[in-house]
Amino acid sequence: MLSFLLALMLTCAYGEVLDVAVNNETQKLGFEVDYQNNQFLLDGKPFRYVSGSFHYFRSPKQYWRNNLRKMRAAGLNAVSTYVEWSLHQPEENQWDWSGDADLVEFLNIAQEEDMLVLLRPGPYICAERDFGGLPYWLLTRVPDIRLRTHDPRYMKYVEVYLKEVFDRVEPFLRGNGGPIIMVQVENEYGSYGCDHDYLNQLRDLMRARIGSKALLYSTDGNDVNMLRCGHTQGVYTTVDFGSGVNVTESFQRMRRYQPQGPLVNSEFYPGWMTHWQEQFSRVKTSAVVKTLDEILAKGASVNMYMFYGGTNFGYTAGANGGEITYTPQITSYDYDAPLTEAGDPTSKYFEIRNVISKYLPMPNMSLPNVSAKGDYGSILLSPIVNLFEPLGRQLFATVVVENPEPLTFEALGLSHWLVLYEADLINSTFDPSVLHATVRDRGLVYVDDYLIGSLTRSANLYNIPIENPYAQKLKLLIENQGRQNYGKGLRDFKGVSEVTLNNVPLTNWKMTGYRLDDVSVIKSQPTITLENGSLRKGPVILRGTFTITGEPLDTYLNTNDWGKGVAFVNGRNLGRYWPRVGPQITLYVPAPFLRTGENELVLVELEYVPNNRKMKLQPTPILDYKL
């Protein structure tokens, strides 16, 4: 049946509803609301969904089918996924829909695995991703651009993005025979603003492409004001809430803006996010299954956020906070979800399945097991190049600019990760002198090529004494730790500003930007001499190799005893590590990143190299280390 629908989907003309001949009867494919009976209708029949969130961009493409199959085996009949604008349009004139960004293939696999789809194209998605999934270059077009509003300077880029999305997903709408039953308008907008002109414009843009072939919906927290500001006429209103809340009262708040139709919790939280310098967040299984049972007992539909969390590979993790506070998120997005970061079922998975089995028929599928993991031992790492030295600048500097005032990452055209700001120090009669620099987000301070300390936004630490009264040169290495993804601090420019020495501004800056996306050029470079311990002379790139016999397995890179940086395996960026503050110590290494035979590990280490210069690949994760 599925293969027949796929073939028909590609050949039929678009109409309001697709008529399919089944056993000499005509079946109307579509998804709609039966308001009179407070239920959904799937292809004309009463229906409710039990869904789980799984973001395709947080997992290697090779694991999409396996993870979806595990979700189906738990009794879920739908999957919810965001579409990340910044992934697909990293620069204004650049689009990427291939590899791990192949949304069309994800939708194909979902349909083949008998999973319906709740699509959340944004344009803003939050998702604990850098800038909430918005592309960084939006901040460079108009300095005062009003994001997530009907500002025409913002909306013209939104229209281009949504056109690209719907050009690809339109054949997958339920009315065209595909798996997409619902499409979200924006994302939890009531937590941010109350611009109904903006929501109306988004609704109209989406409806023009969707028609009645899928249901437009919104979702907001179970707060009356959030629901009021996120509600849009003609868009189905749903609510979010987690374990331990009053289910009846939460749905009553939804009913204030959606008086009729089925009850829906679009984000039910079986786990939670974690930031650096926090304990790993966990939600008790007993609380999850109790609340889930209450939700399903009311006949409601539900989406669990997250069912499989995955990983913020590369520089994609975001941050929370505001104008004053700032808390970046860890690389892992395990989320204490029913399926772990590596896609392994937990006890929470099986308990949730038991609850679902009370309300929905279970598919005839074998249940998943925990997969074998690789124990590949220790890797000795050799220092290759210092980023501040001429060779380091030659190999890895993306942009070099001079300007009277320090420029932001965005003005330099740098989406991430590091910018080195250099200036001459002015003569001072103070001893010691006090350097002030407003850093976004973390700054290593070098005076006459020697590290004297750090400044950090997380602790609002922007002042440092310079004890050498004869110092002449200043270097500030600024790290973008992730743009804020939620709340009023969304316009989160990176870099440094207000740099003064004893309240006198420093001027005439040289700026060197390092994206550090590709580290393959170091293979032919000789090693350098390096003292172990704190890296007083600047960040260092190190390289090591390890051998795998047989088929590669998932494994975990243990970064304990090292400082702060990012790790690459065979050119794939595993993400940031920062074991000194935790709680995450290991980085997940999926088997598709590995190969039989020789493999390569490359580190970009900013702060500290231990005496043994080793990391190990082990079969168990450490995400909840307590200092």
XYZ file of C-alpha atoms in Angstrom:
627
model
C 0.000 0.000 0.000
C 2.772 2.427 0.955
C 4.743 1.845 -2.235
C 1.550 2.357 -4.245
C 0.865 5.658 -2.470
C 4.415 6.814 -3.054
C 4.189 6.140 -6.756
C 0.795 7.794 -6.996
C 2.013 10.783 -4.985
C 4.661 11.545 -7.587
C 2.315 11.377 -10.558
C -0.958 12.873 -9.408
C -2.040 16.468 -9.935
C -2.374 18.511 -6.766
C -5.914 18.912 -5.532
C -7.600 19.809 -2.298
C -7.764 16.130 -1.357
C -6.268 13.108 -3.097
C -8.800 10.420 -4.070
C -7.294 6.922 -4.029
C -9.078 3.814 -5.251
C -8.803 1.092 -2.614
C -10.686 -2.180 -3.077
C -12.968 -0.502 -5.652
C -13.836 2.221 -3.123
C -12.720 5.816 -3.118
C -10.766 6.863 -0.028
C -10.094 10.542 0.600
C -6.622 11.127 1.953
C -6.322 14.049 4.287
C -6.160 15.249 7.863
C -8.808 17.456 9.386
C -10.642 18.360 12.580
C -14.075 17.043 13.473
C -15.045 19.901 15.771
C -18.447 18.488 16.598
C -16.951 15.312 18.054
C -13.675 16.822 19.323
C -11.483 14.507 17.298
C -9.113 14.376 14.368
C -9.999 12.611 11.138
C -7.242 10.828 9.230
C -8.428 9.891 5.753
C -11.978 10.412 6.998
C -11.666 8.154 10.061
C -11.390 9.100 13.751
C -7.762 9.286 14.762
C -5.384 10.455 17.427
C -1.627 10.498 17.386
C 1.049 9.638 19.902
C 4.175 11.243 18.557
C 7.791 11.785 19.516
C 10.230 14.526 18.595
C 13.294 13.483 16.602
C 15.253 16.172 14.771
C 16.918 14.739 11.678
C 19.795 17.228 11.961
C 20.873 15.807 15.335
C 21.608 12.324 14.015
C 23.698 10.908 11.171
C 21.525 10.174 8.165
C 22.517 6.509 8.411
C 20.595 6.249 11.702
C 17.353 7.932 10.683
C 15.551 4.718 9.754
C 16.747 2.812 12.794
C 15.641 5.538 15.203
C 12.250 5.910 13.530
C 11.766 2.166 13.674
C 12.483 2.160 17.414
C 9.921 4.908 17.885
C 7.344 2.926 15.947
C 8.098 -0.172 18.042
C 7.278 1.846 21.169
C 3.768 2.360 19.807
C 4.229 5.850 18.380
C 2.414 6.543 15.119
C 3.956 9.945 14.346
C 7.226 11.833 14.520
C 7.693 15.557 15.049
C 10.658 17.372 13.554
C 11.832 20.929 13.209
C 13.283 22.259 9.968
C 16.363 24.337 10.756
C 16.713 27.417 8.568
C 20.399 27.967 9.402
C 21.249 24.397 8.410
C 19.668 24.727 5.005
C 20.710 28.323 4.269
C 24.027 28.853 6.094
C 24.738 31.911 3.924
C 22.261 34.083 2.051
C 23.122 32.676 -1.378
C 23.916 29.135 -0.267
C 21.466 26.239 0.178
C 22.081 22.726 1.455
C 19.525 19.911 1.282
C 21.964 16.988 1.071
C 23.543 14.471 3.443
C 22.400 14.992 7.026
C 20.346 17.963 5.739
C 18.322 15.796 3.325
C 14.843 16.600 4.605
C 13.153 14.889 1.663
C 14.904 11.604 2.436
C 13.880 11.878 6.091
C 10.248 12.284 5.057
C 10.538 9.344 2.670
C 11.932 7.130 5.413
C 9.257 8.242 7.883
C 6.539 7.239 5.430
C 8.218 3.904 4.697
C 8.374 3.228 8.437
C 4.625 3.900 8.807
C 5.120 7.154 10.701
C 3.055 10.271 10.177
C 4.876 13.603 10.444
C 4.312 16.816 12.391
C 6.445 19.364 10.558
C 7.748 22.436 12.381
C 9.432 24.686 9.783
C 9.659 27.775 11.980
C 11.124 30.021 10.660
C 12.276 30.254 14.291
C 12.472 26.883 16.067
C 14.298 27.428 19.403
C 15.291 23.739 19.843
C 18.279 24.764 21.980
C 20.098 25.489 18.709
C 22.354 28.430 17.938
C 20.160 31.529 17.340
C 17.053 29.356 17.596
C 17.767 27.963 14.130
C 17.785 31.378 12.451
C 20.774 31.996 10.164
C 23.393 34.294 11.698
C 23.590 36.444 8.563
C 20.145 37.918 9.274
C 21.908 40.083 11.868
C 24.218 41.503 9.204
C 21.575 42.751 6.776
C 19.977 45.432 8.937
C 21.520 46.195 12.355
C 18.132 46.904 13.964
C 16.215 44.142 12.169
C 13.202 43.136 14.261
C 13.285 39.364 14.323
C 10.095 37.360 14.685
C 7.913 40.334 13.768
C 6.147 41.551 10.645
C 9.171 43.800 9.937
C 9.328 43.638 6.095
C 13.141 43.522 6.246
C 12.808 40.224 8.125
C 9.797 38.859 6.282
C 11.385 39.080 2.832
C 13.991 36.507 3.906
C 11.337 34.387 5.631
C 9.345 34.196 2.406
C 12.364 32.963 0.459
C 13.119 30.328 3.088
C 9.553 29.027 3.344
C 9.284 28.786 -0.429
C 12.371 26.566 -0.485
C 10.920 24.384 2.274
C 7.488 23.931 0.727
C 8.892 23.343 -2.743
C 10.362 20.181 -1.205
C 7.724 19.083 1.285
C 4.531 19.802 -0.642
C 4.397 16.303 -2.205
C 4.576 14.855 1.306
C 1.444 16.564 2.624
C -1.264 14.118 3.625
C -3.670 15.465 1.039
C -1.070 14.571 -1.608
C -0.637 11.061 -0.237
C 2.282 11.839 2.044
C 2.891 11.518 5.794
C 2.731 15.200 6.865
C -0.532 15.719 8.724
C 0.286 18.967 10.582
C 2.486 22.000 9.968
C 3.334 24.373 12.802
C 3.144 28.143 12.376
C 6.245 29.665 14.034
C 7.159 28.143 17.408
C 5.859 28.909 20.887
C 5.463 32.509 19.805
C 3.563 33.542 22.921
C 6.786 33.121 24.905
C 8.408 35.846 22.812
C 5.973 38.403 21.466
C 2.396 39.262 20.624
C 2.616 40.440 16.991
C -0.500 38.933 15.425
C 0.216 40.672 12.124
C 3.360 38.559 11.934
C 1.542 35.322 12.744
C -1.191 36.145 10.237
C 1.396 36.693 7.506
C 3.069 33.369 8.286
C -0.314 31.630 8.335
C -1.200 33.057 4.935
C 2.180 32.137 3.440
C 1.830 28.550 4.626
C -1.834 28.188 3.760
C -1.101 29.325 0.195
C 1.139 26.260 -0.178
C -0.747 23.789 1.991
C -4.399 24.510 1.375
C -6.371 21.849 3.195
C -3.828 19.097 2.559
C -2.477 19.364 6.111
C -3.542 21.112 9.308
C -1.852 24.313 10.414
C -1.305 24.462 14.182
C 0.359 26.498 16.920
C 1.725 25.461 20.277
C 2.480 27.436 23.424
C 3.121 26.876 27.105
C 0.169 26.340 29.442
C 0.074 29.996 30.426
C -2.955 32.049 29.420
C -0.900 35.000 28.150
C 1.375 32.717 26.126
C -1.626 31.041 24.532
C -3.274 34.398 23.847
C -0.234 35.802 22.044
C 0.527 32.570 20.180
C -3.068 31.986 19.048
C -3.861 32.785 15.412
C -7.282 32.784 13.797
C -7.625 29.787 11.500
C -4.681 27.936 13.090
C -5.378 25.040 15.454
C -4.202 25.966 18.980
C -2.409 23.369 21.109
C -0.609 23.497 24.450
C 2.722 22.373 25.980
C 3.309 21.003 29.479
C 5.433 18.427 31.234
C 5.179 15.981 34.114
C 3.748 16.844 37.486
C 1.371 19.587 36.324
C -2.387 19.536 36.560
C -3.412 18.009 33.226
C -7.054 19.087 33.483
C -6.178 22.716 34.186
C -3.587 22.796 31.394
C -6.127 21.602 28.847
C -8.700 24.046 30.212
C -6.290 26.859 29.332
C -6.018 25.450 25.827
C -9.818 25.432 25.640
C -9.922 29.201 26.171
C -8.432 29.620 22.689
C -9.479 26.333 21.115
C -13.024 25.745 22.426
C -13.684 22.721 20.210
C -11.641 19.984 18.652
C -9.346 17.331 20.145
C -7.073 18.039 23.088
C -3.390 18.184 22.160
C -0.162 18.470 24.125
C 2.430 19.293 21.468
C 5.431 19.208 23.811
C 5.211 16.758 26.670
C 8.623 16.580 28.340
C 9.979 13.143 29.317
C 13.371 14.825 29.872
C 14.960 18.270 29.853
C 17.893 20.320 28.550
C 21.254 20.792 30.294
C 23.748 23.682 30.343
C 27.459 23.698 31.040
C 28.297 24.074 34.747
C 24.983 22.427 35.765
C 24.014 18.971 36.896
C 22.689 16.809 34.086
C 18.895 17.220 33.944
C 16.802 14.150 34.633
C 13.057 13.628 34.859
C 11.840 10.633 36.855
C 10.236 7.892 34.806
C 7.440 7.451 37.353
C 6.380 11.095 36.943
C 6.541 10.851 33.137
C 4.368 7.754 32.799
C 1.847 8.988 35.360
C 1.233 12.251 33.504
C 1.310 10.556 30.095
C -1.345 8.139 31.273
C -3.532 11.059 32.398
C -3.131 12.760 29.016
C -4.025 9.659 27.022
C -6.929 8.817 29.346
C -8.537 12.095 28.268
C -8.437 11.000 24.634
C -5.807 13.619 23.824
C -3.100 13.489 21.207
C 0.432 14.055 22.428
C 3.953 14.647 21.176
C 6.858 13.780 23.473
C 9.715 16.281 23.335
C 12.225 14.677 23.017
C 11.752 10.987 22.293
C 15.215 10.854 20.742
C 17.407 13.880 21.398
C 20.683 13.206 19.624
C 23.655 15.564 19.471
C 24.514 19.204 18.802
C 27.426 18.409 16.526
C 29.846 21.155 15.557
C 29.004 24.640 16.794
C 25.223 24.224 16.707
C 24.392 24.251 20.435
C 22.605 27.396 21.593
C 22.271 29.199 24.898
C 19.658 30.535 27.276
C 19.628 33.779 29.205
C 18.822 37.391 28.502
C 20.505 40.759 28.597
C 22.258 39.923 31.871
C 22.343 36.129 32.255
C 23.930 33.723 29.786
C 24.063 29.910 30.021
C 25.336 27.922 27.016
C 24.053 24.403 26.392
C 26.163 21.261 26.344
C 26.989 19.404 23.147
C 24.917 16.352 23.980
C 21.172 16.601 23.459
C 20.533 13.269 25.140
C 17.800 15.118 27.071
C 17.250 12.128 29.364
C 14.944 10.994 26.566
C 13.455 7.487 26.196
C 16.103 6.805 23.527
C 19.621 7.838 24.519
C 21.984 10.013 22.517
C 23.154 6.814 20.795
C 19.571 5.684 20.159
C 19.530 2.999 22.857
C 16.242 2.223 24.640
C 16.083 3.058 28.341
C 13.783 1.826 31.083
C 11.799 5.000 30.415
C 11.287 3.801 26.815
C 9.679 0.528 27.932
C 7.543 2.139 30.638
C 6.205 4.654 28.105
C 5.481 1.815 25.701
C 3.472 0.068 28.403
C 1.309 3.171 28.864
C 0.758 3.640 25.125
C -0.266 -0.026 24.763
C -3.315 0.702 26.950
C -4.666 3.128 24.342
C -3.279 2.177 20.925
C -2.655 -1.142 19.166
C 1.017 -2.100 19.258
C 2.781 -2.819 15.957
C 4.019 -6.347 15.386
C 7.687 -5.454 15.700
C 10.634 -6.731 17.709
C 11.731 -4.446 20.526
C 15.140 -2.753 20.314
C 18.179 -3.661 22.391
C 21.126 -1.600 23.527
C 23.682 -1.681 20.715
C 27.291 -2.779 21.177
C 29.808 0.022 21.666
C 33.456 0.273 20.736
C 36.332 0.331 23.228
C 39.184 1.620 21.077
C 41.639 2.589 23.782
C 43.881 5.598 24.229
C 45.030 7.971 21.511
C 48.289 9.901 21.830
C 47.932 13.422 20.420
C 50.828 15.397 18.962
C 50.783 19.210 18.773
C 50.791 20.396 15.168
C 50.385 24.163 15.122
C 49.678 27.162 17.349
C 46.782 29.240 15.989
C 48.556 32.520 16.791
C 51.761 31.669 14.926
C 52.184 32.585 11.232
C 51.524 29.018 10.052
C 48.376 28.755 12.197
C 47.067 32.004 10.789
C 47.945 30.973 7.252
C 46.170 27.618 7.517
C 43.081 28.514 9.518
C 42.382 32.258 9.430
C 39.138 32.817 7.532
C 39.145 36.602 7.642
C 41.660 39.306 8.609
C 40.387 42.891 9.034
C 41.704 46.107 10.565
C 39.335 48.729 11.962
C 39.420 51.551 14.527
C 36.771 49.748 16.626
C 36.379 46.020 17.238
C 33.805 44.472 14.900
C 31.310 41.734 15.720
C 31.577 38.194 14.416
C 28.531 38.954 12.282
C 30.112 42.059 10.733
C 33.152 39.928 9.914
C 30.914 37.358 8.189
C 31.778 34.726 10.770
C 28.995 32.482 12.037
C 31.274 30.890 14.661
C 33.764 30.038 16.497
C 36.789 32.258 17.366
C 38.028 35.775 16.646
C 41.408 37.096 17.775
C 41.307 40.835 18.520
C 44.727 42.551 18.695
C 45.586 46.123 19.729
C 48.403 48.159 21.239
C 48.165 48.972 24.915
C 48.344 52.651 25.821
C 50.859 54.030 28.300
C 49.473 54.084 31.817
C 50.588 55.508 35.136
C 48.476 52.974 37.027
C 50.103 49.861 38.443
C 48.353 47.527 38.091
C 46.098 48.741 35.300
C 42.566 47.470 34.861
C 41.436 46.156 31.494
C 37.693 46.184 30.815
C 36.158 44.280 27.889
C 32.539 43.330 27.346
C 32.972 39.862 25.851
C 30.380 37.807 24.025
C 30.859 35.116 25.225
C 34.250 34.111 26.645
C 37.595 35.825 26.240
C 41.159 34.651 26.866
C 43.399 37.650 27.622
C 47.018 37.676 26.437
C 49.432 40.473 27.311
C 52.693 40.553 25.352
C 51.856 37.075 23.998
C 51.267 35.538 27.429
C 47.919 34.389 28.852
C 47.010 36.304 32.024
C 43.413 35.120 32.532
C 39.899 34.981 31.152
C 36.750 37.071 30.964
C 33.307 35.516 30.743
C 29.782 36.589 30.066
C 28.360 33.680 32.081
C 29.715 35.199 35.307
C 29.474 38.842 34.185
C 33.254 39.021 34.592
C 34.508 41.833 32.340
C 37.501 43.285 34.252
C 41.023 41.945 34.731
C 44.176 43.565 36.176
C 47.281 43.943 34.006
C 50.178 43.814 36.427
C 52.962 44.596 33.946
C 53.085 48.410 33.656
C 55.376 48.177 30.633
C 53.163 45.825 28.578
C 52.680 46.845 24.944
C 50.518 44.268 23.154
C 47.012 42.960 23.887
C 45.340 39.911 22.417
C 41.724 38.966 23.185
C 40.663 35.567 21.879
C 36.855 35.644 21.881
C 34.852 32.433 21.713
C 31.263 32.319 20.513
C 29.729 29.731 22.861
C 26.356 29.747 21.091
C 23.792 32.422 20.326
C 20.760 32.611 22.562
C 17.876 30.526 21.277
C 15.033 31.649 23.528
C 13.615 34.842 24.967
C 14.283 38.522 24.514
C 18.059 38.208 24.045
C 17.701 36.672 20.600
C 19.676 39.416 18.810
C 22.855 37.972 20.249
C 25.814 39.573 18.465
C 29.209 38.015 19.234
C 32.603 39.600 19.767
C 33.967 42.237 22.133
C 33.101 45.869 22.799
C 33.838 48.689 25.248
C 37.508 47.726 25.577
C 39.242 50.183 27.885
C 42.404 50.394 29.935
C 41.754 52.426 33.072
C 38.591 53.748 31.386
C 40.512 54.936 28.279
C 39.251 53.255 25.066
C 41.643 51.099 23.049
C 41.494 51.638 19.283
C 43.020 50.446 16.014
C 42.200 46.758 16.089
C 43.372 43.862 13.969
C 40.839 41.026 13.863
C 41.553 37.454 12.750
C 38.589 35.103 12.428
C 38.824 31.303 12.698
C 35.813 29.272 11.554
C 37.661 25.977 11.990
C 35.230 23.946 9.927
C 37.930 22.000 8.079
C 41.089 20.736 9.762
C 42.216 18.372 6.988
C 45.166 20.608 6.017
C 47.134 19.626 9.126
C 47.919 16.092 7.921
C 51.055 17.200 6.068
C 52.283 19.514 8.846
C 55.176 18.643 11.215
C 54.708 18.598 14.977
C 55.778 21.478 17.198
C 57.365 21.657 20.628
C 54.819 22.262 23.349
C 54.871 22.478 27.108
C 52.092 20.582 28.797
C 49.658 22.334 31.111
C 48.076 25.731 30.546
C 48.481 27.038 27.016
C 50.046 30.395 27.819
C 51.075 31.142 24.231
C 47.760 30.456 22.510
C 45.457 27.640 21.302
C 46.992 24.542 19.758
C 45.787 21.973 17.244
C 46.774 18.405 18.049
C 46.458 15.231 15.996
C 46.489 11.502 16.672
C 45.472 8.286 14.945
C 43.826 5.055 16.026
C 43.046 1.784 14.284
C 39.747 -0.082 14.146
C 39.570 -3.732 13.139
C 36.245 -5.008 11.910
C 33.036 -3.037 11.528
C 33.143 0.260 13.465
C 30.836 0.677 16.447
C 29.495 3.744 18.209
C 31.885 4.954 20.882
C 32.508 7.881 23.244
C 35.532 10.192 23.347
C 36.575 10.818 26.944
C 37.900 14.395 27.227
C 38.641 14.261 30.963
C 41.750 16.176 32.131
C 41.766 18.388 29.028
C 40.791 22.052 28.905
C 38.254 23.446 26.455
C 37.864 23.020 22.711
C 36.343 21.010 19.904
C 37.174 17.553 18.576
C 37.123 16.202 15.019
C 37.062 12.513 14.054
C 37.878 11.876 10.416
C 36.962 15.469 9.665
C 33.573 15.346 11.435
C 33.167 17.929 14.198
C 31.895 16.162 17.327
C 31.235 19.448 19.094
C 32.543 21.366 22.082
C 34.100 19.772 25.150
C 34.686 21.447 28.533
C 35.288 18.760 31.165
C 36.588 21.172 33.800
C 33.052 22.507 34.382
C 30.990 19.509 33.195
C 28.627 17.815 33.458
C 29.418 16.353 30.020
C 32.788 14.605 29.833
C 32.409 12.345 26.775
C 31.569 13.249 23.192
C 29.406 10.821 21.232
C 31.136 9.329 18.178
C 28.640 7.590 15.839
C 29.908 4.588 13.917
C 29.231 6.275 10.530
C 31.955 8.821 11.440
C 34.474 5.965 11.738
C 36.093 3.549 9.299
C 37.837 0.206 9.353
C 41.588 0.742 9.512
C 43.264 4.018 10.428
C 41.190 6.868 11.842
C 42.167 10.416 12.769
C 41.395 12.497 15.869
C 42.074 16.245 15.757
C 41.621 18.609 18.705
C 41.469 22.384 18.740
C 42.466 22.924 22.370
C 42.144 26.446 23.763
C 43.350 26.235 27.335
C 45.015 23.114 28.739
C 46.901 19.987 27.631
C 47.483 17.230 30.241
C 50.885 15.626 30.691
C 50.010 12.356 28.969
C 48.422 14.119 25.950
C 45.952 11.265 25.602
C 42.229 10.819 25.093
C 40.466 7.486 25.022
C 37.539 6.051 23.132
C 35.345 4.094 25.531
C 32.039 2.188 25.362
C 30.166 4.209 28.006
C 29.099 7.865 28.115
C 29.714 10.297 30.987
C 27.083 13.034 30.845
C 26.364 13.547 34.530
C 29.755 14.091 36.091
C 29.432 15.959 39.380
C 32.277 18.257 40.350
